[in-house]
Amino acid sequence: MMRVVFGLVLVIGIGLAGFAAYLAKDRFDQYQAKVAEQERLLKSNVPLEPVFVMKRQIAYGETLTKDDVQIIAWPNNAIPEGAFQEGPELFPENGQLRTVLRVMEKDEAVLAVKVTDPGEDAGVSSRLAKGMRAFALRVDVSSGVSGFLRPGDYVDVYWTGQAQGREVTKLIDTKLKLLAVDQIADGDRSAPTIARTVTVAASPAEVGALAQAQSSGRLSLSLVGAGDDTEVSSVEVDQNQLLGIVEERRVEVQAERVCTIKTRKGAEVVEIPIACKD
């Protein structure tokens, strides 16, 4: 009997030992898998770099201060172009602050295109590229694209007036950038407005052409689609082209010169042809 009990205990012990070994191996395999995963993640980790982001939402025209921003670690392969990464770059040592040109949300990276240069306000002059000038155009409901214009949009400009005795509509400039609409330069405004004037960025030569066109006829604006890089050729349309009317050309035929002399034969006067002398 004792031998049976001893054998049974031995069998149970061996079984428990085998089960324990199985559990230990399973746990060891899991541990090894986790270690391998951690090593893979460490090898694939992207280096981080400091980037300034907003601590709160900030609106157009506000002054950007050090209390408005914070530094966070940003993957260096995904840093937005124009992001600020150094304090003296964003806040110069001379103490001049930047002004916000576009609304920025909380945790959004501070970008150079969304703020002015240090010490500048958010006026139109801060948006002019080198060599460009600001020029105001008079518009109304029909010529101003019915209130759909916003600062930052691009427009084509058409002139309508008298040319060579006929009314003509002609494309005089393409893809002019709007700086302001009715003295409002905030491109994030959403409420539509029927503008009376729009301010565009143009070269001095373009300003001269626009001024002459505005004084001699009517200007109309055509909104260019976002991302449209189509090159527009010259456009000129008159009423005849619009209606498909073909003008008749008058050809003047010069009558043949006939030179004569008159002679009298008795009571009768006779004309005799002779060669004409120039």
XYZ file of C-alpha atoms in Angstrom:
278
model
C 0.000 0.000 0.000
C 2.787 2.353 0.918
C 4.399 1.695 -2.448
C 1.194 2.680 -4.250
C 0.899 5.909 -2.293
C 4.566 6.662 -2.892
C 4.191 6.038 -6.617
C 1.109 8.212 -6.799
C 2.873 11.048 -4.991
C 5.857 10.685 -7.319
C 3.666 10.857 -10.411
C 1.834 13.944 -9.088
C 5.139 15.583 -8.210
C 6.549 14.962 -11.656
C 3.355 16.345 -13.222
C 3.452 19.476 -11.060
C 7.113 19.960 -11.858
C 6.409 19.669 -15.576
C 3.498 22.114 -15.333
C 5.653 24.568 -13.405
C 8.374 24.257 -16.027
C 5.799 24.907 -18.765
C 4.509 28.027 -16.997
C 8.038 29.259 -16.435
C 8.898 28.758 -20.090
C 5.716 30.550 -21.210
C 6.443 33.472 -18.891
C 10.049 33.581 -20.095
C 8.897 33.599 -23.726
C 6.531 36.499 -22.998
C 9.312 38.392 -21.274
C 11.623 37.836 -24.231
C 8.910 39.024 -26.635
C 8.431 42.232 -24.626
C 12.161 42.847 -24.505
C 12.391 42.366 -28.274
C 9.467 44.786 -28.824
C 11.103 47.411 -26.603
C 14.365 47.046 -28.491
C 12.508 47.466 -31.793
C 10.758 50.596 -30.556
C 14.023 52.030 -29.271
C 15.670 51.444 -32.630
C 12.735 53.047 -34.501
C 12.325 56.049 -32.180
C 12.506 59.399 -34.039
C 14.724 62.046 -32.422
C 12.764 64.917 -30.862
C 13.491 68.629 -31.086
C 12.002 71.643 -29.247
C 9.244 73.608 -31.008
C 7.209 76.591 -29.789
C 3.427 75.970 -29.716
C 0.460 78.014 -28.527
C -0.807 77.659 -24.954
C -4.155 79.196 -25.936
C -6.140 80.265 -28.967
C -4.921 83.610 -30.276
C -6.683 85.900 -32.760
C -5.609 88.174 -35.594
C -4.037 91.430 -34.429
C -3.027 90.241 -30.947
C 0.533 90.702 -29.717
C 2.387 87.425 -29.156
C 4.076 87.245 -25.752
C 6.160 84.640 -23.937
C 3.153 83.782 -21.760
C 1.212 82.718 -24.863
C 3.625 79.941 -25.907
C 5.359 76.877 -24.554
C 8.047 74.482 -25.781
C 7.233 70.852 -26.538
C 9.252 67.972 -28.008
C 8.398 67.468 -31.681
C 9.563 64.632 -34.000
C 12.333 66.165 -36.073
C 11.064 64.546 -39.285
C 7.673 66.286 -38.976
C 8.550 69.826 -37.886
C 6.422 72.279 -39.941
C 8.265 74.672 -42.224
C 8.722 78.052 -40.564
C 8.315 76.747 -36.995
C 10.253 78.530 -34.262
C 12.647 76.381 -32.232
C 14.782 78.928 -30.394
C 13.674 81.628 -27.963
C 15.798 84.510 -29.327
C 14.473 83.774 -32.799
C 10.844 84.178 -31.734
C 11.456 86.836 -29.081
C 14.513 88.956 -29.968
C 16.672 90.340 -27.176
C 15.706 93.925 -28.104
C 12.249 93.210 -26.659
C 10.290 93.809 -29.873
C 7.239 91.546 -30.081
C 5.457 90.022 -33.043
C 1.805 90.507 -34.042
C -0.479 87.633 -35.064
C -1.567 87.580 -38.726
C -3.741 84.437 -38.612
C -5.768 82.728 -35.891
C -3.779 80.000 -34.132
C -5.318 77.283 -31.972
C -4.081 75.833 -28.685
C -1.124 73.408 -29.177
C -0.619 74.638 -32.751
C 2.979 75.289 -33.813
C 3.885 78.977 -34.131
C 4.796 79.538 -37.794
C 6.609 82.484 -39.371
C 3.806 83.009 -41.928
C 1.300 83.540 -39.117
C 3.160 86.313 -37.299
C 4.792 89.589 -38.334
C 8.448 90.453 -38.063
C 9.475 91.752 -34.616
C 8.094 95.217 -33.932
C 5.635 95.265 -36.854
C 1.868 95.517 -36.580
C -0.643 93.463 -38.548
C -1.246 96.182 -41.127
C -1.138 95.781 -44.889
C 2.510 96.878 -45.127
C 3.629 93.794 -43.188
C 2.192 91.591 -45.958
C 3.909 93.271 -48.879
C 6.774 91.362 -50.470
C 9.906 93.223 -51.489
C 9.312 95.404 -54.544
C 5.517 95.192 -54.315
C 3.033 98.006 -53.672
C -0.474 98.139 -52.221
C -3.141 99.544 -54.552
C -6.864 100.007 -53.856
C -9.513 99.098 -56.441
C -13.110 100.272 -56.341
C -15.600 97.394 -56.532
C -19.324 96.823 -56.059
C -21.762 93.906 -55.898
C -21.306 92.971 -59.554
C -17.575 93.616 -59.878
C -16.492 92.349 -56.443
C -17.666 88.714 -56.777
C -20.680 89.378 -54.525
C -18.923 89.372 -51.168
C -16.926 86.173 -51.573
C -13.548 87.923 -51.532
C -11.269 87.526 -48.534
C -7.723 88.730 -47.785
C -5.278 86.179 -49.152
C -7.411 85.305 -52.199
C -6.169 85.821 -55.766
C -8.127 87.605 -58.490
C -7.939 88.336 -62.215
C -8.726 91.931 -63.222
C -10.777 92.761 -66.340
C -11.210 96.225 -67.892
C -14.261 97.305 -69.883
C -14.217 100.537 -71.876
C -14.143 102.206 -75.283
C -11.328 101.280 -77.673
C -11.224 102.292 -81.339
C -14.872 103.264 -81.334
C -16.171 100.038 -79.772
C -16.690 98.735 -76.231
C -14.140 96.101 -75.275
C -13.552 93.881 -72.240
C -9.919 92.948 -71.749
C -7.930 90.955 -69.176
C -5.296 93.379 -67.864
C -3.771 91.451 -64.936
C -3.871 87.957 -63.466
C -3.506 86.420 -59.999
C -3.213 89.597 -57.960
C -3.178 88.844 -54.238
C -5.770 90.566 -52.070
C -4.232 92.219 -49.013
C -7.403 93.692 -47.564
C -11.120 93.934 -48.219
C -12.674 97.225 -47.078
C -9.650 97.969 -44.854
C -9.985 94.532 -43.217
C -6.784 92.479 -43.517
C -7.898 89.541 -41.370
C -7.989 86.529 -43.694
C -9.766 84.379 -41.087
C -12.994 86.346 -41.057
C -15.939 84.218 -42.133
C -18.805 86.713 -42.492
C -19.367 87.675 -46.155
C -19.131 91.399 -46.906
C -20.069 93.380 -50.011
C -16.844 95.312 -50.433
C -16.501 98.848 -51.742
C -12.758 98.641 -52.142
C -10.159 95.895 -52.224
C -6.427 96.350 -51.788
C -4.122 94.265 -53.975
C -0.378 93.663 -54.050
C 1.097 94.762 -57.374
C 4.383 95.809 -58.917
C 4.865 99.509 -59.754
C 4.243 98.772 -63.444
C 1.028 96.916 -62.589
C -0.058 99.811 -60.365
C 0.334 102.192 -63.331
C -1.750 99.941 -65.571
C -4.451 99.511 -62.924
C -4.637 103.240 -62.246
C -5.026 104.022 -65.958
C -7.622 101.276 -66.379
C -9.616 102.441 -63.364
C -9.732 106.033 -64.613
C -10.694 105.155 -68.191
C -13.270 102.374 -67.753
C -14.855 99.846 -65.415
C -12.933 97.136 -63.560
C -14.305 93.688 -62.730
C -12.695 91.005 -60.583
C -12.715 87.254 -61.154
C -11.856 85.001 -58.205
C -9.059 82.490 -58.888
C -9.550 79.001 -57.425
C -7.337 77.885 -54.552
C -4.261 76.116 -55.902
C -5.063 77.042 -59.521
C -1.749 77.550 -61.334
C -3.185 77.740 -64.861
C -1.443 80.252 -67.104
C -4.066 82.561 -68.627
C -3.415 83.936 -72.101
C -4.557 87.367 -73.244
C -8.331 87.835 -73.328
C -10.149 90.517 -75.332
C -13.838 90.424 -76.233
C -16.019 93.050 -77.925
C -19.764 93.102 -78.553
C -19.474 91.758 -82.086
C -17.412 88.767 -80.915
C -19.883 88.160 -78.089
C -22.873 88.107 -80.449
C -21.075 86.488 -83.378
C -21.528 89.528 -85.652
C -19.157 89.741 -88.613
C -18.461 93.295 -89.680
C -18.850 94.111 -93.358
C -15.828 95.736 -94.892
C -16.444 98.618 -97.233
C -14.136 98.685 -100.230
C -13.889 102.065 -101.928
C -13.304 101.855 -105.672
C -11.626 104.885 -107.090
C -13.331 106.056 -110.256
C -11.178 106.178 -113.361
C -10.089 109.681 -114.240
C -11.225 110.976 -117.591
C -9.690 114.160 -118.976
C -11.300 116.078 -121.842
C -11.117 119.321 -123.685
C -14.086 121.215 -124.944
C -14.295 122.583 -128.455
C -17.062 124.428 -130.194
C -18.258 123.479 -133.626
C -20.669 126.152 -134.586
C -23.371 126.185 -131.952
C -22.400 122.708 -130.649
C -19.881 122.109 -127.785
C -17.914 118.890 -128.160
C -15.784 117.194 -125.414
C -12.737 115.365 -126.766
C -10.914 112.840 -124.474
C -7.198 113.494 -123.971
C -4.436 112.014 -121.821
C -4.536 113.221 -118.228
C -1.518 115.107 -116.974
C -0.633 114.555 -113.280
